[in-house]
Amino acid sequence: MALIVQKYGGTSVGNTDRIKNVARRVAKSRAEGDQIVVVVSAMSGVTDGLIKLAKEITPLPSEREMDMLLATGEQQTIALTAVALHAAGVPAVSLTGAQAGIVTDGVHTKAKIQNITPDEVHRLLDAGNVVIVAGFQGQTEEGQITTLGRGGSDLTAIALAAALKADLCQIYTDVDGVYTADPRLVPSARKLPEISYDEMLELAGAGAKVMQLRSVEFAKKFDVIFEVRSSLNENPGTIVKEETKSMEDVVVRGVSIDKNQAKITVEGVPDQPGRAARIFKALSEAAINVDMIVQNVSHAGGVRVTDISFTVDKPDLLKASKVIEGLKPELAFTSVTTDESIGKLSIVGVGMRSHSGVAARMFETLAHEGVNIGMISTSEIKISVVIDLKDGDRAVKAVHEAFIG
Ligand code: ASP
Ligand code: MG
């Protein structure tokens, strides 16, 4: 008898037919003799709808009350899923995060799990029940309801799988698994049978977001092997696990494009120590995340000056350029320009560690397509370039064709 954690995301429980579908799948797994813990998200759109309601009242609602409000989304789904299982003749009990023993710190709206004491989950499983746990929520030592950040049901599932020492953790979603590229952009994209934690993290950071980043980091830390698969068919999904030697045989596991970034260039910054520090400190104080950074040195009228370019998330662009404009008197730069029509194209693969010439091949492919590269950044297992947004889809196809086929 195996213990399986199955997580169903918002679209997988998006209406009562979908919830009945989940109940059928869970009933089938249970009929095979396994113990099943189900983690569910709020029905799709519910969390966004609740946030919208609060913001109709005030732009900055209390974070404690937001947790109180948002936790109700998942509570609807656990109860409805239990009801659907009962209707299918399967004994099932729903539990809130707190009832399942999930204890978090007190940072409302993005709490971290501190420990899980799943005694009640074990007791109910041993009595023959399917246990349905509300994703995305927990409780502090003092009994305050908390939530784990958007997409946090993934984290609930992974953390519960670790705490229960589950034999299997399945993340059910509306795609068949992790693909070599977005199949809507690249028709020849293939589903990956397996991928390493690090590749999954880099791809998510590069815009190909299948799961909450923190949940993948948690899985890596606690060595939770999991499968990402569809709740709408029986196809096997993608196994996410620690890197194995044979994974290095593949140079590029995936290609992705992030169209949600914008570029800011600060021109004519006097080339002196401390200027860059001042710029990025001001941005970090404004809680703006910076991704790529490039600096060029040139001479203007005999003085050494630099142009500093960097990328931020598109929604932060206005705020970021205001912060920089505010530094003009102090830093004495010439001007600030912004560019919203960029895309960040990335290739990811642990095989890059042991293969050379990968960057050259990527740049040659882009040159052949007539695609100009604006910025470049690399990590051990990722190469990213900033290109014109209008070239984005064509560039993804060409690079996928060059490395994956
Ligand atoms: N309902 C929450 C959200 O929409 C958590 C989740 O879906 O995982 O972010
Ligand atoms: Mg979700």
GROMACS .gro file of C-alpha atoms and ligand atoms in nm:
model
  415
    1MET     CA    1   0.000   0.000   0.000
    2ALA     CA    2   0.143   0.334  -0.109
    3LEU     CA    3   0.072   0.681   0.028
    4ILE     CA    4   0.005   0.926  -0.255
    5VAL     CA    5  -0.033   1.304  -0.238
    6GLN     CA    6  -0.233   1.440  -0.532
    7LYS     CA    7  -0.263   1.817  -0.583
    8TYR     CA    8  -0.532   1.959  -0.811
    9GLY     CA    9  -0.495   2.320  -0.928
   10GLY     CA   10  -0.762   2.582  -0.986
   11THR     CA   11  -0.860   2.478  -1.339
   12SER     CA   12  -0.875   2.111  -1.236
   13VAL     CA   13  -1.144   2.205  -0.980
   14GLY     CA   14  -1.283   2.499  -1.181
   15ASN     CA   15  -1.649   2.386  -1.174
   16THR     CA   16  -1.858   2.107  -1.024
   17ASP     CA   17  -1.806   1.878  -1.326
   18ARG     CA   18  -1.431   1.916  -1.284
   19ILE     CA   19  -1.463   1.846  -0.911
   20LYS     CA   20  -1.659   1.527  -0.993
   21ASN     CA   21  -1.382   1.436  -1.234
   22VAL     CA   22  -1.128   1.479  -0.953
   23ALA     CA   23  -1.342   1.259  -0.727
   24ARG     CA   24  -1.348   0.988  -0.997
   25ARG     CA   25  -0.972   0.997  -1.031
   26VAL     CA   26  -0.917   0.987  -0.657
   27ALA     CA   27  -1.167   0.702  -0.617
   28LYS     CA   28  -0.981   0.505  -0.883
   29SER     CA   29  -0.643   0.550  -0.714
   30ARG     CA   30  -0.795   0.448  -0.381
   31ALA     CA   31  -0.956   0.140  -0.534
   32GLU     CA   32  -0.604   0.030  -0.626
   33GLY     CA   33  -0.541   0.002  -0.253
   34ASP     CA   34  -0.346   0.321  -0.189
   35GLN     CA   35  -0.388   0.587   0.079
   36ILE     CA   36  -0.467   0.921  -0.083
   37VAL     CA   37  -0.416   1.274   0.044
   38VAL     CA   38  -0.566   1.535  -0.188
   39VAL     CA   39  -0.457   1.899  -0.184
   40VAL     CA   40  -0.677   2.145  -0.372
   41SER     CA   41  -0.654   2.507  -0.483
   42ALA     CA   42  -0.942   2.750  -0.492
   43MET     CA   43  -1.162   2.713  -0.803
   44SER     CA   44  -1.001   2.911  -1.087
   45GLY     CA   45  -1.073   3.284  -1.061
   46VAL     CA   46  -1.192   3.267  -0.700
   47THR     CA   47  -0.874   3.402  -0.538
   48ASP     CA   48  -0.852   3.685  -0.793
   49GLY     CA   49  -1.221   3.761  -0.738
   50LEU     CA   50  -1.174   3.787  -0.360
   51ILE     CA   51  -0.873   4.017  -0.403
   52LYS     CA   52  -1.079   4.235  -0.636
   53LEU     CA   53  -1.359   4.263  -0.380
   54ALA     CA   54  -1.121   4.382  -0.109
   55LYS     CA   55  -0.958   4.632  -0.344
   56GLU     CA   56  -1.298   4.774  -0.432
   57ILE     CA   57  -1.311   4.880  -0.070
   58THR     CA   58  -0.954   5.003  -0.024
   59PRO     CA   59  -0.633   4.980  -0.229
   60LEU     CA   60  -0.425   4.850   0.063
   61PRO     CA   61  -0.634   4.611   0.274
   62SER     CA   62  -0.482   4.467   0.593
   63GLU     CA   63  -0.272   4.162   0.515
   64ARG     CA   64  -0.410   3.968   0.810
   65GLU     CA   65  -0.763   4.019   0.679
   66MET     CA   66  -0.655   3.926   0.324
   67ASP     CA   67  -0.537   3.590   0.460
   68MET     CA   68  -0.867   3.546   0.640
   69LEU     CA   69  -1.048   3.624   0.314
   70LEU     CA   70  -0.835   3.425   0.068
   71ALA     CA   71  -0.826   3.113   0.285
   72THR     CA   72  -1.201   3.079   0.223
   73GLY     CA   73  -1.135   3.003  -0.146
   74GLU     CA   74  -0.963   2.673  -0.073
   75GLN     CA   75  -1.214   2.591   0.201
   76GLN     CA   76  -1.493   2.592  -0.056
   77THR     CA   77  -1.304   2.346  -0.271
   78ILE     CA   78  -1.210   2.098   0.004
   79ALA     CA   79  -1.570   2.071   0.117
   80LEU     CA   80  -1.704   2.034  -0.238
   81THR     CA   81  -1.443   1.770  -0.317
   82ALA     CA   82  -1.535   1.576  -0.001
   83VAL     CA   83  -1.902   1.598  -0.099
   84ALA     CA   84  -1.817   1.468  -0.448
   85LEU     CA   85  -1.623   1.175  -0.300
   86HIS     CA   86  -1.909   1.090  -0.064
   87ALA     CA   87  -2.146   1.092  -0.364
   88ALA     CA   88  -1.910   0.843  -0.529
   89GLY     CA   89  -1.929   0.623  -0.218
   90VAL     CA   90  -1.579   0.703  -0.093
   91PRO     CA   91  -1.523   0.800   0.271
   92ALA     CA   92  -1.349   1.137   0.277
   93VAL     CA   93  -1.280   1.415   0.527
   94SER     CA   94  -1.172   1.770   0.447
   95LEU     CA   95  -0.918   1.957   0.663
   96THR     CA   96  -0.806   2.320   0.670
   97GLY     CA   97  -0.431   2.381   0.664
   98ALA     CA   98  -0.440   2.433   1.041
   99GLN     CA   99  -0.631   2.108   1.099
  100ALA     CA  100  -0.374   1.926   0.887
  101GLY     CA  101  -0.104   2.052   1.125
  102ILE     CA  102   0.061   2.307   0.895
  103VAL     CA  103   0.234   2.567   1.114
  104THR     CA  104   0.378   2.882   0.952
  105ASP     CA  105   0.553   3.201   1.056
  106GLY     CA  106   0.342   3.514   1.095
  107VAL     CA  107   0.426   3.691   0.767
  108HIS     CA  108   0.075   3.738   0.634
  109THR     CA  109   0.015   3.678   0.258
  110LYS     CA  110   0.356   3.512   0.214
  111ALA     CA  111   0.405   3.297   0.520
  112LYS     CA  112   0.674   3.029   0.533
  113ILE     CA  113   0.597   2.679   0.657
  114GLN     CA  114   0.783   2.615   0.984
  115ASN     CA  115   0.673   2.260   1.056
  116ILE     CA  116   0.398   2.012   0.985
  117THR     CA  117   0.256   1.772   1.242
  118PRO     CA  118   0.024   1.557   1.032
  119ASP     CA  119  -0.109   1.336   1.315
  120GLU     CA  120  -0.471   1.403   1.224
  121VAL     CA  121  -0.401   1.326   0.857
  122HIS     CA  122  -0.249   0.990   0.953
  123ARG     CA  123  -0.535   0.907   1.190
  124LEU     CA  124  -0.798   0.976   0.923
  125LEU     CA  125  -0.603   0.783   0.657
  126ASP     CA  126  -0.565   0.485   0.887
  127ALA     CA  127  -0.941   0.489   0.946
  128GLY     CA  128  -0.988   0.440   0.571
  129ASN     CA  129  -1.059   0.797   0.458
  130VAL     CA  130  -0.935   1.001   0.170
  131VAL     CA  131  -0.803   1.319   0.335
  132ILE     CA  132  -0.857   1.647   0.150
  133VAL     CA  133  -0.637   1.935   0.262
  134ALA     CA  134  -0.684   2.302   0.176
  135GLY     CA  135  -0.382   2.426  -0.018
  136PHE     CA  136  -0.215   2.766   0.022
  137GLN     CA  137  -0.296   2.810   0.393
  138GLY     CA  138  -0.160   2.743   0.737
  139GLN     CA  139  -0.175   2.875   1.088
  140THR     CA  140   0.077   3.043   1.319
  141GLU     CA  141   0.167   2.898   1.662
  142GLU     CA  142  -0.074   3.160   1.799
  143GLY     CA  143  -0.361   3.039   1.583
  144GLN     CA  144  -0.364   3.314   1.318
  145ILE     CA  145  -0.466   3.203   0.966
  146THR     CA  146  -0.192   3.263   0.708
  147THR     CA  147  -0.142   3.205   0.334
  148LEU     CA  148   0.173   3.095   0.152
  149GLY     CA  149   0.191   3.334  -0.145
  150ARG     CA  150   0.014   3.307  -0.481
  151GLY     CA  151   0.025   2.958  -0.625
  152GLY     CA  152   0.097   2.828  -0.274
  153SER     CA  153  -0.110   2.510  -0.302
  154ASP     CA  154   0.187   2.357  -0.483
  155LEU     CA  155   0.393   2.422  -0.173
  156THR     CA  156   0.128   2.266   0.052
  157ALA     CA  157   0.138   1.949  -0.157
  158ILE     CA  158   0.518   1.922  -0.171
  159ALA     CA  159   0.559   2.001   0.199
  160LEU     CA  160   0.288   1.751   0.299
  161ALA     CA  161   0.448   1.485   0.079
  162ALA     CA  162   0.776   1.546   0.265
  163ALA     CA  163   0.614   1.544   0.610
  164LEU     CA  164   0.409   1.230   0.537
  165LYS     CA  165   0.705   1.061   0.365
  166ALA     CA  166   0.467   0.996   0.075
  167ASP     CA  167   0.564   0.738  -0.187
  168LEU     CA  168   0.441   0.960  -0.468
  169CYS     CA  169   0.351   1.327  -0.517
  170GLN     CA  170   0.145   1.419  -0.823
  171ILE     CA  171   0.075   1.779  -0.926
  172TYR     CA  172  -0.233   1.777  -1.149
  173THR     CA  173  -0.279   2.078  -1.373
  174ASP     CA  174  -0.425   2.172  -1.712
  175VAL     CA  175  -0.111   2.090  -1.912
  176ASP     CA  176   0.037   1.747  -1.977
  177GLY     CA  177   0.368   1.824  -1.811
  178VAL     CA  178   0.677   2.035  -1.872
  179TYR     CA  179   0.752   2.095  -2.241
  180THR     CA  180   1.074   2.177  -2.428
  181ALA     CA  181   0.900   2.506  -2.521
  182ASP     CA  182   0.550   2.652  -2.511
  183PRO     CA  183   0.362   2.429  -2.761
  184ARG     CA  184   0.149   2.729  -2.861
  185LEU     CA  185   0.464   2.898  -2.994
  186VAL     CA  186   0.658   2.593  -3.107
  187PRO     CA  187   0.442   2.318  -3.260
  188SER     CA  188   0.732   2.069  -3.249
  189ALA     CA  189   0.778   2.115  -2.871
  190ARG     CA  190   0.785   1.786  -2.682
  191LYS     CA  191   0.679   1.684  -2.336
  192LEU     CA  192   0.982   1.603  -2.121
  193PRO     CA  193   0.973   1.266  -1.943
  194GLU     CA  194   1.196   1.411  -1.670
  195ILE     CA  195   1.369   1.732  -1.567
  196SER     CA  196   1.600   1.828  -1.279
  197TYR     CA  197   1.496   2.065  -1.000
  198ASP     CA  198   1.753   2.323  -1.115
  199GLU     CA  199   1.632   2.318  -1.475
  200MET     CA  200   1.274   2.353  -1.359
  201LEU     CA  201   1.373   2.651  -1.142
  202GLU     CA  202   1.566   2.821  -1.422
  203LEU     CA  203   1.284   2.767  -1.671
  204ALA     CA  204   1.030   2.908  -1.428
  205GLY     CA  205   1.257   3.209  -1.368
  206ALA     CA  206   1.282   3.246  -1.747
  207GLY     CA  207   0.907   3.282  -1.786
  208ALA     CA  208   0.793   2.921  -1.835
  209LYS     CA  209   0.597   2.897  -1.514
  210VAL     CA  210   0.427   2.566  -1.449
  211MET     CA  211   0.454   2.572  -1.071
  212GLN     CA  212   0.520   2.807  -0.784
  213LEU     CA  213   0.898   2.863  -0.763
  214ARG     CA  214   0.914   2.823  -0.387
  215SER     CA  215   0.754   2.482  -0.405
  216VAL     CA  216   1.023   2.358  -0.645
  217GLU     CA  217   1.295   2.501  -0.417
  218PHE     CA  218   1.133   2.320  -0.125
  219ALA     CA  219   1.116   1.993  -0.321
  220LYS     CA  220   1.485   2.024  -0.406
  221LYS     CA  221   1.579   2.093  -0.045
  222PHE     CA  222   1.382   1.798   0.093
  223ASP     CA  223   1.437   1.571  -0.207
  224VAL     CA  224   1.067   1.529  -0.288
  225ILE     CA  225   1.034   1.367  -0.630
  226PHE     CA  226   0.711   1.473  -0.797
  227GLU     CA  227   0.522   1.439  -1.122
  228VAL     CA  228   0.350   1.722  -1.310
  229ARG     CA  229   0.058   1.587  -1.516
  230SER     CA  230  -0.287   1.666  -1.651
  231SER     CA  231  -0.609   1.601  -1.461
  232LEU     CA  232  -0.796   1.583  -1.792
  233ASN     CA  233  -0.633   1.273  -1.946
  234GLU     CA  234  -0.435   0.965  -1.849
  235ASN     CA  235  -0.105   1.064  -2.013
  236PRO     CA  236   0.205   1.024  -1.801
  237GLY     CA  237   0.352   1.361  -1.704
  238THR     CA  238   0.699   1.497  -1.631
  239ILE     CA  239   0.899   1.367  -1.333
  240VAL     CA  240   1.090   1.639  -1.148
  241LYS     CA  241   1.387   1.511  -0.948
  242GLU     CA  242   1.752   1.553  -0.856
  243GLU     CA  243   1.987   1.565  -1.152
  244THR     CA  244   2.127   1.232  -1.272
  245LYS     CA  245   2.443   1.176  -1.476
  246SER     CA  246   2.247   1.088  -1.791
  247MET     CA  247   2.060   1.419  -1.781
  248GLU     CA  248   2.385   1.588  -1.890
  249ASP     CA  249   2.367   1.412  -2.227
  250VAL     CA  250   2.102   1.664  -2.329
  251VAL     CA  251   2.256   2.009  -2.378
  252VAL     CA  252   1.936   2.214  -2.385
  253ARG     CA  253   1.633   2.083  -2.196
  254GLY     CA  254   1.405   2.375  -2.271
  255VAL     CA  255   1.366   2.711  -2.446
  256SER     CA  256   1.147   2.990  -2.313
  257ILE     CA  257   1.060   3.350  -2.370
  258ASP     CA  258   0.962   3.599  -2.103
  259LYS     CA  259   0.758   3.882  -2.255
  260ASN     CA  260   0.690   4.040  -1.920
  261GLN     CA  261   1.014   4.235  -1.886
  262ALA     CA  262   1.110   4.591  -1.975
  263LYS     CA  263   1.448   4.758  -2.017
  264ILE     CA  264   1.570   5.078  -1.856
  265THR     CA  265   1.890   5.251  -1.967
  266VAL     CA  266   2.058   5.521  -1.760
  267GLU     CA  267   2.281   5.714  -2.000
  268GLY     CA  268   2.592   5.916  -1.929
  269VAL     CA  269   2.657   5.812  -1.571
  270PRO     CA  270   2.998   5.947  -1.459
  271ASP     CA  271   3.228   5.644  -1.428
  272GLN     CA  272   3.304   5.661  -1.057
  273PRO     CA  273   3.278   5.412  -0.771
  274GLY     CA  274   2.941   5.404  -0.597
  275ARG     CA  275   2.713   5.518  -0.881
  276ALA     CA  276   2.587   5.172  -0.971
  277ALA     CA  277   2.551   5.088  -0.602
  278ARG     CA  278   2.333   5.398  -0.556
  279ILE     CA  279   2.106   5.306  -0.850
  280PHE     CA  280   2.045   4.947  -0.746
  281LYS     CA  281   2.011   5.027  -0.378
  282ALA     CA  282   1.736   5.276  -0.461
  283LEU     CA  283   1.558   5.013  -0.671
  284SER     CA  284   1.582   4.749  -0.402
  285GLU     CA  285   1.451   4.992  -0.142
  286ALA     CA  286   1.150   5.038  -0.369
  287ALA     CA  287   1.111   4.655  -0.373
  288ILE     CA  288   1.179   4.641  -0.747
  289ASN     CA  289   1.337   4.321  -0.873
  290VAL     CA  290   1.615   4.366  -1.125
  291ASP     CA  291   1.703   4.078  -1.356
  292MET     CA  292   1.972   4.145  -1.618
  293ILE     CA  293   2.232   4.423  -1.591
  294VAL     CA  294   2.474   4.548  -1.858
  295GLN     CA  295   2.722   4.836  -1.833
  296ASN     CA  296   2.913   5.002  -2.121
  297VAL     CA  297   3.197   5.247  -2.078
  298SER     CA  298   3.254   5.532  -2.323
  299HIS     CA  299   3.406   5.878  -2.335
  300ALA     CA  300   3.203   6.196  -2.365
  301GLY     CA  301   3.401   6.517  -2.394
  302GLY     CA  302   3.707   6.360  -2.235
  303VAL     CA  303   3.515   6.226  -1.933
  304ARG     CA  304   3.466   5.853  -1.884
  305VAL     CA  305   3.093   5.782  -1.864
  306THR     CA  306   2.890   5.461  -1.855
  307ASP     CA  307   2.550   5.358  -1.980
  308ILE     CA  308   2.384   5.116  -1.741
  309SER     CA  309   2.097   4.906  -1.872
  310PHE     CA  310   1.887   4.664  -1.671
  311THR     CA  311   1.556   4.482  -1.693
  312VAL     CA  312   1.263   4.485  -1.452
  313ASP     CA  313   0.919   4.325  -1.456
  314LYS     CA  314   0.691   4.525  -1.685
  315PRO     CA  315   0.444   4.624  -1.409
  316ASP     CA  316   0.737   4.781  -1.218
  317LEU     CA  317   0.859   4.991  -1.512
  318LEU     CA  318   0.689   5.319  -1.424
  319LYS     CA  319   0.786   5.298  -1.059
  320ALA     CA  320   1.145   5.208  -1.150
  321SER     CA  321   1.191   5.495  -1.395
  322LYS     CA  322   1.052   5.739  -1.138
  323VAL     CA  323   1.301   5.611  -0.880
  324ILE     CA  324   1.588   5.662  -1.127
  325GLU     CA  325   1.469   6.009  -1.236
  326GLY     CA  326   1.473   6.102  -0.868
  327LEU     CA  327   1.848   6.025  -0.854
  328LYS     CA  328   1.936   6.259  -1.141
  329PRO     CA  329   2.052   6.558  -0.932
  330GLU     CA  330   2.268   6.334  -0.715
  331LEU     CA  331   2.423   6.113  -0.985
  332ALA     CA  332   2.447   6.369  -1.265
  333PHE     CA  333   2.364   6.129  -1.547
  334THR     CA  334   2.239   6.251  -1.885
  335SER     CA  335   1.907   6.073  -1.937
  336VAL     CA  336   1.686   5.771  -1.872
  337THR     CA  337   1.522   5.576  -2.153
  338THR     CA  338   1.283   5.282  -2.129
  339ASP     CA  339   1.189   5.006  -2.370
  340GLU     CA  340   0.883   4.791  -2.318
  341SER     CA  341   0.905   4.596  -2.640
  342ILE     CA  342   1.164   4.343  -2.540
  343GLY     CA  343   1.159   3.970  -2.481
  344LYS     CA  344   1.403   3.763  -2.276
  345LEU     CA  345   1.487   3.442  -2.459
  346SER     CA  346   1.649   3.168  -2.253
  347ILE     CA  347   1.788   2.821  -2.305
  348VAL     CA  348   1.825   2.593  -2.003
  349GLY     CA  349   2.001   2.261  -1.953
  350VAL     CA  350   2.236   2.092  -1.705
  351GLY     CA  351   2.425   1.957  -2.008
  352MET     CA  352   2.571   2.307  -2.062
  353ARG     CA  353   2.813   2.231  -1.780
  354SER     CA  354   2.985   1.962  -1.984
  355HIS     CA  355   2.933   2.087  -2.341
  356SER     CA  356   3.114   2.385  -2.492
  357GLY     CA  357   3.013   2.619  -2.772
  358VAL     CA  358   2.650   2.640  -2.662
  359ALA     CA  359   2.642   3.020  -2.648
  360ALA     CA  360   2.813   3.052  -2.987
  361ARG     CA  361   2.556   2.821  -3.140
  362MET     CA  362   2.265   3.014  -2.989
  363PHE     CA  363   2.405   3.350  -3.109
  364GLU     CA  364   2.475   3.212  -3.458
  365THR     CA  365   2.120   3.084  -3.482
  366LEU     CA  366   1.987   3.429  -3.390
  367ALA     CA  367   2.225   3.601  -3.633
  368HIS     CA  368   2.108   3.372  -3.910
  369GLU     CA  369   1.750   3.482  -3.832
  370GLY     CA  370   1.855   3.847  -3.837
  371VAL     CA  371   1.764   3.883  -3.468
  372ASN     CA  372   1.963   4.147  -3.281
  373ILE     CA  373   2.086   4.072  -2.927
  374GLY     CA  374   2.050   4.359  -2.683
  375MET     CA  375   2.177   4.207  -2.359
  376ILE     CA  376   2.325   3.875  -2.253
  377SER     CA  377   2.342   3.698  -1.919
  378THR     CA  378   2.442   3.347  -1.823
  379SER     CA  379   2.438   3.106  -1.533
  380GLU     CA  380   2.595   2.763  -1.517
  381ILE     CA  381   2.291   2.605  -1.680
  382LYS     CA  382   2.118   2.897  -1.855
  383ILE     CA  383   2.187   3.153  -2.129
  384SER     CA  384   1.947   3.446  -2.165
  385VAL     CA  385   1.940   3.720  -2.426
  386VAL     CA  386   1.722   4.027  -2.457
  387ILE     CA  387   1.581   4.073  -2.807
  388ASP     CA  388   1.309   4.281  -2.974
  389LEU     CA  389   0.965   4.162  -2.876
  390LYS     CA  390   0.860   4.146  -3.242
  391ASP     CA  391   1.133   3.886  -3.306
  392GLY     CA  392   1.039   3.679  -3.001
  393ASP     CA  393   0.824   3.401  -3.142
  394ARG     CA  394   1.045   3.354  -3.447
  395ALA     CA  395   1.358   3.341  -3.230
  396VAL     CA  396   1.209   3.080  -2.993
  397LYS     CA  397   1.122   2.858  -3.291
  398ALA     CA  398   1.468   2.894  -3.447
  399VAL     CA  399   1.658   2.826  -3.124
  400HIS     CA  400   1.432   2.529  -3.042
  401GLU     CA  401   1.491   2.391  -3.391
  402ALA     CA  402   1.870   2.434  -3.354
  403PHE     CA  403   1.904   2.260  -3.018
  404ILE     CA  404   1.604   2.031  -2.979
  405GLY     CA  405   1.460   1.979  -3.326
  406ASP     N1  406  -0.564   2.996  -0.472
  406ASP     C1  407  -0.429   3.043  -0.457
  406ASP     C2  408  -0.390   3.129  -0.576
  406ASP     O1  409  -0.468   3.146  -0.668
  406ASP     C3  410  -0.332   2.932  -0.435
  406ASP     C4  411  -0.318   2.835  -0.552
  406ASP     O2  412  -0.397   2.834  -0.645
  406ASP     O3  413  -0.223   2.756  -0.550
  406ASP     O4  414  -0.283   3.183  -0.579
  407MG      MG  415  -0.344   2.818  -0.875
   0.00000   0.00000   0.00000
